[in-house]
Amino acid sequence: DIHMTQSPSSLSASVGDRVTITCRASEGLNGWLAWYQQKPGKAPKLLIYRVSSLQSGVPSRFSGSGSGTDFTLTISSLQPDDFATYYCQQYKAYRTFGQGTKVEIK
Amino acid sequence: QLQLQESGSRLVKPSQTLSLTCVVSGGSISSGDYAWSWSRQPPGRGLEYIGYIYHGGTTYHNPSLRSRVTISMDRSRNQFSLKMTSVTAADTAVYYCAREKVGDDGGYFDNWGRGTLVTVSS
């Protein structure tokens, strides 16, 4: 199994801050990585696929980057609606998720 | 607009079988561009992939669950189902159905159901 490790597990930030979340895979993913946002009591929402492709309807303040085993989700200017938990997911070999990063209000 | 809605047993006794169905509206589960999948999330924890079924009937199950899981589909009703046998308290979770993009660049989930909490308890 490919293991996914996110860091940090939680962070506190203010509206307008630039936020970066990291995801590391136990082996190279050849770019098969997605990011999701989940709010309490709600289903996950696809933000980004194929490392950096923005899903339709997702604000452009979200971006993804990385290669090999190391990937990053960046929120360029945090908005009130962005306080949530974020998950990375690999789809090189079957499907596994990171453990999540909770973005809280500072 | 595609919608997925889970339904089924919310309370299951230990050692019994969990049964869930996902009804799909606004799109056909016979589409060759997508597979139909299940994931789960124990309370306060992260997401775990259970498996998928493709329109031709091909299935994949998480190796850690494979021997207990059956995923099937009913094209006439545009729905797919999950059965998990011999459940324990560790199977208590919110269960989500989702549409999974397949093909050369596929493997991610672009539409999800709202999820249903299944509790395993006597």
PDB file of C-alpha atoms in Angstrom:
ATOM      1  CA  ASP A   1       0.000   0.000   0.000  1.00  0.00           C
ATOM      2  CA  ILE A   2       1.075   3.564  -0.658  1.00  0.00           C
ATOM      3  CA  HIS A   3       1.023   5.507   2.592  1.00  0.00           C
ATOM      4  CA  MET A   4       0.170   9.216   2.581  1.00  0.00           C
ATOM      5  CA  THR A   5       1.380  11.576   5.297  1.00  0.00           C
ATOM      6  CA  GLN A   6       0.060  15.115   5.612  1.00  0.00           C
ATOM      7  CA  SER A   7       1.588  17.950   7.587  1.00  0.00           C
ATOM      8  CA  PRO A   8       0.694  19.716   9.671  1.00  0.00           C
ATOM      9  CA  SER A   9      -2.233  17.799  11.162  1.00  0.00           C
ATOM     10  CA  SER A  10      -3.803  21.130  12.080  1.00  0.00           C
ATOM     11  CA  LEU A  11      -3.033  24.810  11.723  1.00  0.00           C
ATOM     12  CA  SER A  12      -4.492  28.125  12.827  1.00  0.00           C
ATOM     13  CA  ALA A  13      -4.664  30.971  10.360  1.00  0.00           C
ATOM     14  CA  SER A  14      -6.401  34.271   9.788  1.00  0.00           C
ATOM     15  CA  VAL A  15      -8.528  35.453   6.901  1.00  0.00           C
ATOM     16  CA  GLY A  16      -6.216  36.674   4.183  1.00  0.00           C
ATOM     17  CA  ASP A  17      -3.302  34.441   5.154  1.00  0.00           C
ATOM     18  CA  ARG A  18      -1.451  32.275   2.667  1.00  0.00           C
ATOM     19  CA  VAL A  19      -1.790  28.652   3.764  1.00  0.00           C
ATOM     20  CA  THR A  20       0.305  25.696   2.650  1.00  0.00           C
ATOM     21  CA  ILE A  21      -0.429  22.035   3.366  1.00  0.00           C
ATOM     22  CA  THR A  22       2.047  19.286   2.519  1.00  0.00           C
ATOM     23  CA  CYS A  23       1.422  15.686   1.522  1.00  0.00           C
ATOM     24  CA  ARG A  24       4.169  13.083   1.256  1.00  0.00           C
ATOM     25  CA  ALA A  25       3.734   9.675  -0.362  1.00  0.00           C
ATOM     26  CA  SER A  26       5.672   6.545   0.567  1.00  0.00           C
ATOM     27  CA  GLU A  27       6.607   6.116  -3.102  1.00  0.00           C
ATOM     28  CA  GLY A  28       6.484   8.198  -6.261  1.00  0.00           C
ATOM     29  CA  LEU A  29       2.982   8.867  -7.590  1.00  0.00           C
ATOM     30  CA  ASN A  30       3.690   9.869 -11.194  1.00  0.00           C
ATOM     31  CA  GLY A  31       1.339  12.785 -10.608  1.00  0.00           C
ATOM     32  CA  TRP A  32      -1.689  10.762  -9.550  1.00  0.00           C
ATOM     33  CA  LEU A  33      -2.725  12.962  -6.643  1.00  0.00           C
ATOM     34  CA  ALA A  34      -5.911  14.788  -5.681  1.00  0.00           C
ATOM     35  CA  TRP A  35      -6.972  17.167  -2.913  1.00  0.00           C
ATOM     36  CA  TYR A  36     -10.338  17.415  -1.160  1.00  0.00           C
ATOM     37  CA  GLN A  37     -11.987  19.825   1.265  1.00  0.00           C
ATOM     38  CA  GLN A  38     -14.353  18.530   3.929  1.00  0.00           C
ATOM     39  CA  LYS A  39     -16.510  20.573   6.270  1.00  0.00           C
ATOM     40  CA  PRO A  40     -18.075  19.107   9.436  1.00  0.00           C
ATOM     41  CA  GLY A  41     -21.011  16.835   8.669  1.00  0.00           C
ATOM     42  CA  LYS A  42     -20.488  17.151   4.925  1.00  0.00           C
ATOM     43  CA  ALA A  43     -19.063  14.977   2.183  1.00  0.00           C
ATOM     44  CA  PRO A  44     -15.594  15.689   0.813  1.00  0.00           C
ATOM     45  CA  LYS A  45     -15.417  18.058  -2.144  1.00  0.00           C
ATOM     46  CA  LEU A  46     -12.878  17.622  -4.934  1.00  0.00           C
ATOM     47  CA  LEU A  47     -10.598  20.641  -5.268  1.00  0.00           C
ATOM     48  CA  ILE A  48      -7.667  19.512  -7.387  1.00  0.00           C
ATOM     49  CA  TYR A  49      -6.734  16.421  -9.399  1.00  0.00           C
ATOM     50  CA  ARG A  50      -3.602  15.370 -11.279  1.00  0.00           C
ATOM     51  CA  VAL A  51      -1.520  17.436  -8.791  1.00  0.00           C
ATOM     52  CA  SER A  52      -2.499  20.854 -10.119  1.00  0.00           C
ATOM     53  CA  SER A  53      -5.692  20.693 -12.209  1.00  0.00           C
ATOM     54  CA  LEU A  54      -8.427  22.785 -10.622  1.00  0.00           C
ATOM     55  CA  GLN A  55     -11.847  21.137 -10.526  1.00  0.00           C
ATOM     56  CA  SER A  56     -14.589  23.130 -12.235  1.00  0.00           C
ATOM     57  CA  GLY A  57     -16.137  25.720  -9.923  1.00  0.00           C
ATOM     58  CA  VAL A  58     -13.275  25.741  -7.402  1.00  0.00           C
ATOM     59  CA  PRO A  59     -11.904  29.237  -6.674  1.00  0.00           C
ATOM     60  CA  SER A  60      -8.538  30.089  -8.181  1.00  0.00           C
ATOM     61  CA  ARG A  61      -7.064  30.860  -4.755  1.00  0.00           C
ATOM     62  CA  PHE A  62      -6.599  27.091  -4.456  1.00  0.00           C
ATOM     63  CA  SER A  63      -3.577  25.627  -6.212  1.00  0.00           C
ATOM     64  CA  GLY A  64      -1.596  22.416  -6.150  1.00  0.00           C
ATOM     65  CA  SER A  65       1.992  21.595  -6.955  1.00  0.00           C
ATOM     66  CA  GLY A  66       4.637  18.960  -6.490  1.00  0.00           C
ATOM     67  CA  SER A  67       6.103  15.866  -8.041  1.00  0.00           C
ATOM     68  CA  GLY A  68       7.520  12.493  -7.124  1.00  0.00           C
ATOM     69  CA  THR A  69       6.586  11.940  -3.500  1.00  0.00           C
ATOM     70  CA  ASP A  70       6.068  15.520  -2.265  1.00  0.00           C
ATOM     71  CA  PHE A  71       3.021  17.646  -2.957  1.00  0.00           C
ATOM     72  CA  THR A  72       1.537  20.910  -1.739  1.00  0.00           C
ATOM     73  CA  LEU A  73      -1.891  22.481  -1.554  1.00  0.00           C
ATOM     74  CA  THR A  74      -1.807  26.266  -1.295  1.00  0.00           C
ATOM     75  CA  ILE A  75      -4.611  28.668  -0.461  1.00  0.00           C
ATOM     76  CA  SER A  76      -3.335  32.057  -1.575  1.00  0.00           C
ATOM     77  CA  SER A  77      -5.646  34.189   0.579  1.00  0.00           C
ATOM     78  CA  LEU A  78      -7.676  32.307   3.155  1.00  0.00           C
ATOM     79  CA  GLN A  79     -11.394  33.103   3.132  1.00  0.00           C
ATOM     80  CA  PRO A  80     -13.996  32.411   5.842  1.00  0.00           C
ATOM     81  CA  ASP A  81     -15.465  29.590   3.744  1.00  0.00           C
ATOM     82  CA  ASP A  82     -12.076  27.814   3.654  1.00  0.00           C
ATOM     83  CA  PHE A  83     -11.970  26.749   7.298  1.00  0.00           C
ATOM     84  CA  ALA A  84     -12.255  22.999   6.910  1.00  0.00           C
ATOM     85  CA  THR A  85     -10.249  19.779   6.838  1.00  0.00           C
ATOM     86  CA  TYR A  86      -8.195  19.001   3.740  1.00  0.00           C
ATOM     87  CA  TYR A  87      -7.210  15.557   2.492  1.00  0.00           C
ATOM     88  CA  CYS A  88      -4.793  14.396  -0.154  1.00  0.00           C
ATOM     89  CA  GLN A  89      -5.485  11.151  -2.040  1.00  0.00           C
ATOM     90  CA  GLN A  90      -3.227   9.067  -4.248  1.00  0.00           C
ATOM     91  CA  TYR A  91      -4.525   7.069  -7.166  1.00  0.00           C
ATOM     92  CA  LYS A  92      -1.357   5.545  -8.569  1.00  0.00           C
ATOM     93  CA  ALA A  93      -2.034   2.212  -6.888  1.00  0.00           C
ATOM     94  CA  TYR A  94      -5.573   1.686  -5.697  1.00  0.00           C
ATOM     95  CA  ARG A  95      -6.652   4.626  -3.545  1.00  0.00           C
ATOM     96  CA  THR A  96      -5.452   5.914  -0.177  1.00  0.00           C
ATOM     97  CA  PHE A  97      -6.003   9.165   1.664  1.00  0.00           C
ATOM     98  CA  GLY A  98      -3.829  11.237   3.933  1.00  0.00           C
ATOM     99  CA  GLN A  99      -4.919  11.631   7.522  1.00  0.00           C
ATOM    100  CA  GLY A 100      -6.168  15.184   6.998  1.00  0.00           C
ATOM    101  CA  THR A 101      -5.154  18.735   7.902  1.00  0.00           C
ATOM    102  CA  LYS A 102      -7.618  20.836   9.857  1.00  0.00           C
ATOM    103  CA  VAL A 103      -7.501  24.562   9.108  1.00  0.00           C
ATOM    104  CA  GLU A 104      -8.882  26.538  12.042  1.00  0.00           C
ATOM    105  CA  ILE A 105      -9.529  30.181  12.701  1.00  0.00           C
ATOM    106  CA  LYS A 106      -6.752  31.972  14.546  1.00  0.00           C
TER     107      LYS A 106
ATOM    108  CA  GLN B   1     -26.915  17.676 -11.957  1.00  0.00           C
ATOM    109  CA  LEU B   2     -25.565  14.403 -10.651  1.00  0.00           C
ATOM    110  CA  GLN B   3     -26.759  13.361  -7.215  1.00  0.00           C
ATOM    111  CA  LEU B   4     -25.917  10.320  -5.111  1.00  0.00           C
ATOM    112  CA  GLN B   5     -27.946   9.254  -2.090  1.00  0.00           C
ATOM    113  CA  GLU B   6     -27.046   6.509   0.355  1.00  0.00           C
ATOM    114  CA  SER B   7     -29.667   4.452   2.142  1.00  0.00           C
ATOM    115  CA  GLY B   8     -29.736   1.299   4.205  1.00  0.00           C
ATOM    116  CA  SER B   9     -29.316  -0.131   7.661  1.00  0.00           C
ATOM    117  CA  ARG B  10     -28.145   2.472  10.186  1.00  0.00           C
ATOM    118  CA  LEU B  11     -27.744   0.100  13.135  1.00  0.00           C
ATOM    119  CA  VAL B  12     -26.179  -3.310  12.671  1.00  0.00           C
ATOM    120  CA  LYS B  13     -25.437  -5.904  15.309  1.00  0.00           C
ATOM    121  CA  PRO B  14     -21.905  -7.305  15.629  1.00  0.00           C
ATOM    122  CA  SER B  15     -21.227 -10.303  13.361  1.00  0.00           C
ATOM    123  CA  GLN B  16     -24.139  -9.382  11.092  1.00  0.00           C
ATOM    124  CA  THR B  17     -24.105  -7.909   7.578  1.00  0.00           C
ATOM    125  CA  LEU B  18     -24.084  -4.216   6.735  1.00  0.00           C
ATOM    126  CA  SER B  19     -26.106  -3.352   3.621  1.00  0.00           C
ATOM    127  CA  LEU B  20     -26.151   0.016   1.861  1.00  0.00           C
ATOM    128  CA  THR B  21     -27.459   1.241  -1.469  1.00  0.00           C
ATOM    129  CA  CYS B  22     -26.519   4.341  -3.426  1.00  0.00           C
ATOM    130  CA  VAL B  23     -29.150   5.704  -5.784  1.00  0.00           C
ATOM    131  CA  VAL B  24     -27.752   7.802  -8.611  1.00  0.00           C
ATOM    132  CA  SER B  25     -29.803  10.511 -10.329  1.00  0.00           C
ATOM    133  CA  GLY B  26     -28.856  12.945 -13.052  1.00  0.00           C
ATOM    134  CA  GLY B  27     -26.474  10.492 -14.703  1.00  0.00           C
ATOM    135  CA  SER B  28     -26.182   6.864 -15.715  1.00  0.00           C
ATOM    136  CA  ILE B  29     -24.097   4.304 -13.848  1.00  0.00           C
ATOM    137  CA  SER B  30     -23.618   2.596 -17.208  1.00  0.00           C
ATOM    138  CA  SER B  31     -21.296   5.398 -18.344  1.00  0.00           C
ATOM    139  CA  GLY B  32     -17.902   4.087 -19.387  1.00  0.00           C
ATOM    140  CA  ASP B  33     -16.137   7.170 -18.027  1.00  0.00           C
ATOM    141  CA  TYR B  34     -16.810   6.409 -14.389  1.00  0.00           C
ATOM    142  CA  ALA B  35     -16.726   3.784 -11.691  1.00  0.00           C
ATOM    143  CA  TRP B  36     -18.932   3.831  -8.622  1.00  0.00           C
ATOM    144  CA  SER B  37     -17.255   3.606  -5.283  1.00  0.00           C
ATOM    145  CA  TRP B  38     -17.609   3.367  -1.530  1.00  0.00           C
ATOM    146  CA  SER B  39     -15.476   4.966   1.168  1.00  0.00           C
ATOM    147  CA  ARG B  40     -15.955   5.332   4.877  1.00  0.00           C
ATOM    148  CA  GLN B  41     -14.920   7.612   7.725  1.00  0.00           C
ATOM    149  CA  PRO B  42     -14.959   6.469  11.346  1.00  0.00           C
ATOM    150  CA  PRO B  43     -16.125   9.203  13.745  1.00  0.00           C
ATOM    151  CA  GLY B  44     -13.427  11.845  14.133  1.00  0.00           C
ATOM    152  CA  ARG B  45     -11.023  10.056  11.805  1.00  0.00           C
ATOM    153  CA  GLY B  46      -9.849  10.100   8.219  1.00  0.00           C
ATOM    154  CA  LEU B  47     -11.161   8.534   5.034  1.00  0.00           C
ATOM    155  CA  GLU B  48     -10.740   4.883   4.039  1.00  0.00           C
ATOM    156  CA  TYR B  49     -11.411   3.599   0.534  1.00  0.00           C
ATOM    157  CA  ILE B  50     -13.552   0.462   0.388  1.00  0.00           C
ATOM    158  CA  GLY B  51     -13.784  -0.262  -3.329  1.00  0.00           C
ATOM    159  CA  TYR B  52     -15.504   0.331  -6.650  1.00  0.00           C
ATOM    160  CA  ILE B  53     -17.590  -1.269  -9.342  1.00  0.00           C
ATOM    161  CA  TYR B  54     -17.243  -0.450 -12.994  1.00  0.00           C
ATOM    162  CA  HIS B  55     -20.145  -0.446 -15.447  1.00  0.00           C
ATOM    163  CA  GLY B  56     -19.074  -3.802 -16.872  1.00  0.00           C
ATOM    164  CA  GLY B  57     -19.229  -5.342 -13.424  1.00  0.00           C
ATOM    165  CA  THR B  58     -15.511  -5.307 -12.640  1.00  0.00           C
ATOM    166  CA  THR B  59     -14.915  -4.668  -8.964  1.00  0.00           C
ATOM    167  CA  TYR B  60     -12.014  -3.784  -6.721  1.00  0.00           C
ATOM    168  CA  HIS B  61     -11.947  -3.968  -2.943  1.00  0.00           C
ATOM    169  CA  ASN B  62      -9.473  -2.636  -0.400  1.00  0.00           C
ATOM    170  CA  PRO B  63      -7.262  -5.640   0.429  1.00  0.00           C
ATOM    171  CA  SER B  64      -7.779  -5.057   4.147  1.00  0.00           C
ATOM    172  CA  LEU B  65     -11.532  -5.553   3.671  1.00  0.00           C
ATOM    173  CA  ARG B  66     -11.751  -7.650   0.537  1.00  0.00           C
ATOM    174  CA  SER B  67     -12.931 -10.909   2.018  1.00  0.00           C
ATOM    175  CA  ARG B  68     -15.887  -9.208   3.757  1.00  0.00           C
ATOM    176  CA  VAL B  69     -16.999  -6.805   1.032  1.00  0.00           C
ATOM    177  CA  THR B  70     -19.292  -7.226  -1.957  1.00  0.00           C
ATOM    178  CA  ILE B  71     -20.106  -4.364  -4.308  1.00  0.00           C
ATOM    179  CA  SER B  72     -22.825  -4.855  -6.897  1.00  0.00           C
ATOM    180  CA  MET B  73     -24.894  -2.758  -9.266  1.00  0.00           C
ATOM    181  CA  ASP B  74     -28.464  -2.692 -10.589  1.00  0.00           C
ATOM    182  CA  ARG B  75     -28.415  -0.864 -13.900  1.00  0.00           C
ATOM    183  CA  SER B  76     -32.191  -0.978 -14.246  1.00  0.00           C
ATOM    184  CA  ARG B  77     -32.544   1.017 -11.027  1.00  0.00           C
ATOM    185  CA  ASN B  78     -29.392   3.112 -11.597  1.00  0.00           C
ATOM    186  CA  GLN B  79     -28.026   2.167  -8.217  1.00  0.00           C
ATOM    187  CA  PHE B  80     -25.161   0.254  -6.677  1.00  0.00           C
ATOM    188  CA  SER B  81     -24.776  -1.476  -3.345  1.00  0.00           C
ATOM    189  CA  LEU B  82     -22.339  -2.419  -0.617  1.00  0.00           C
ATOM    190  CA  LYS B  83     -22.517  -5.457   1.617  1.00  0.00           C
ATOM    191  CA  MET B  84     -20.025  -6.024   4.402  1.00  0.00           C
ATOM    192  CA  THR B  85     -20.177  -9.217   6.414  1.00  0.00           C
ATOM    193  CA  SER B  86     -19.085 -10.050   9.966  1.00  0.00           C
ATOM    194  CA  VAL B  87     -19.087  -6.446  11.135  1.00  0.00           C
ATOM    195  CA  THR B  88     -17.542  -5.285  14.404  1.00  0.00           C
ATOM    196  CA  ALA B  89     -17.523  -1.996  16.276  1.00  0.00           C
ATOM    197  CA  ALA B  90     -14.509  -0.999  14.164  1.00  0.00           C
ATOM    198  CA  ASP B  91     -16.833  -0.811  11.162  1.00  0.00           C
ATOM    199  CA  THR B  92     -18.834   2.010  12.736  1.00  0.00           C
ATOM    200  CA  ALA B  93     -18.408   4.931  10.342  1.00  0.00           C
ATOM    201  CA  VAL B  94     -20.028   7.349   7.960  1.00  0.00           C
ATOM    202  CA  TYR B  95     -20.244   5.515   4.656  1.00  0.00           C
ATOM    203  CA  TYR B  96     -20.035   7.543   1.447  1.00  0.00           C
ATOM    204  CA  CYS B  97     -20.787   6.568  -2.105  1.00  0.00           C
ATOM    205  CA  ALA B  98     -19.032   8.498  -4.845  1.00  0.00           C
ATOM    206  CA  ARG B  99     -18.445   8.699  -8.555  1.00  0.00           C
ATOM    207  CA  GLU B 100     -14.870   7.887  -9.515  1.00  0.00           C
ATOM    208  CA  LYS B 101     -13.319   9.138 -12.726  1.00  0.00           C
ATOM    209  CA  VAL B 102     -11.684   6.317 -14.644  1.00  0.00           C
ATOM    210  CA  GLY B 103      -9.497   6.168 -17.721  1.00  0.00           C
ATOM    211  CA  ASP B 104      -5.960   7.296 -18.396  1.00  0.00           C
ATOM    212  CA  ASP B 105      -6.185  10.174 -15.909  1.00  0.00           C
ATOM    213  CA  GLY B 106      -8.781   8.711 -13.580  1.00  0.00           C
ATOM    214  CA  GLY B 107      -8.829   7.597  -9.968  1.00  0.00           C
ATOM    215  CA  TYR B 108     -10.258  10.581  -8.141  1.00  0.00           C
ATOM    216  CA  PHE B 109     -13.782  11.198  -6.825  1.00  0.00           C
ATOM    217  CA  ASP B 110     -15.672  14.094  -8.382  1.00  0.00           C
ATOM    218  CA  ASN B 111     -19.132  13.623  -6.868  1.00  0.00           C
ATOM    219  CA  TRP B 112     -20.059  12.304  -3.445  1.00  0.00           C
ATOM    220  CA  GLY B 113     -23.209  11.355  -1.602  1.00  0.00           C
ATOM    221  CA  ARG B 114     -23.985  13.066   1.692  1.00  0.00           C
ATOM    222  CA  GLY B 115     -22.963   9.992   3.661  1.00  0.00           C
ATOM    223  CA  THR B 116     -24.830   7.804   6.105  1.00  0.00           C
ATOM    224  CA  LEU B 117     -23.734   6.884   9.614  1.00  0.00           C
ATOM    225  CA  VAL B 118     -23.743   3.159  10.297  1.00  0.00           C
ATOM    226  CA  THR B 119     -23.339   2.098  13.903  1.00  0.00           C
ATOM    227  CA  VAL B 120     -22.357  -1.428  14.870  1.00  0.00           C
ATOM    228  CA  SER B 121     -23.731  -2.188  18.295  1.00  0.00           C
ATOM    229  CA  SER B 122     -25.739  -4.842  20.088  1.00  0.00           C
TER     230      SER B 122
END
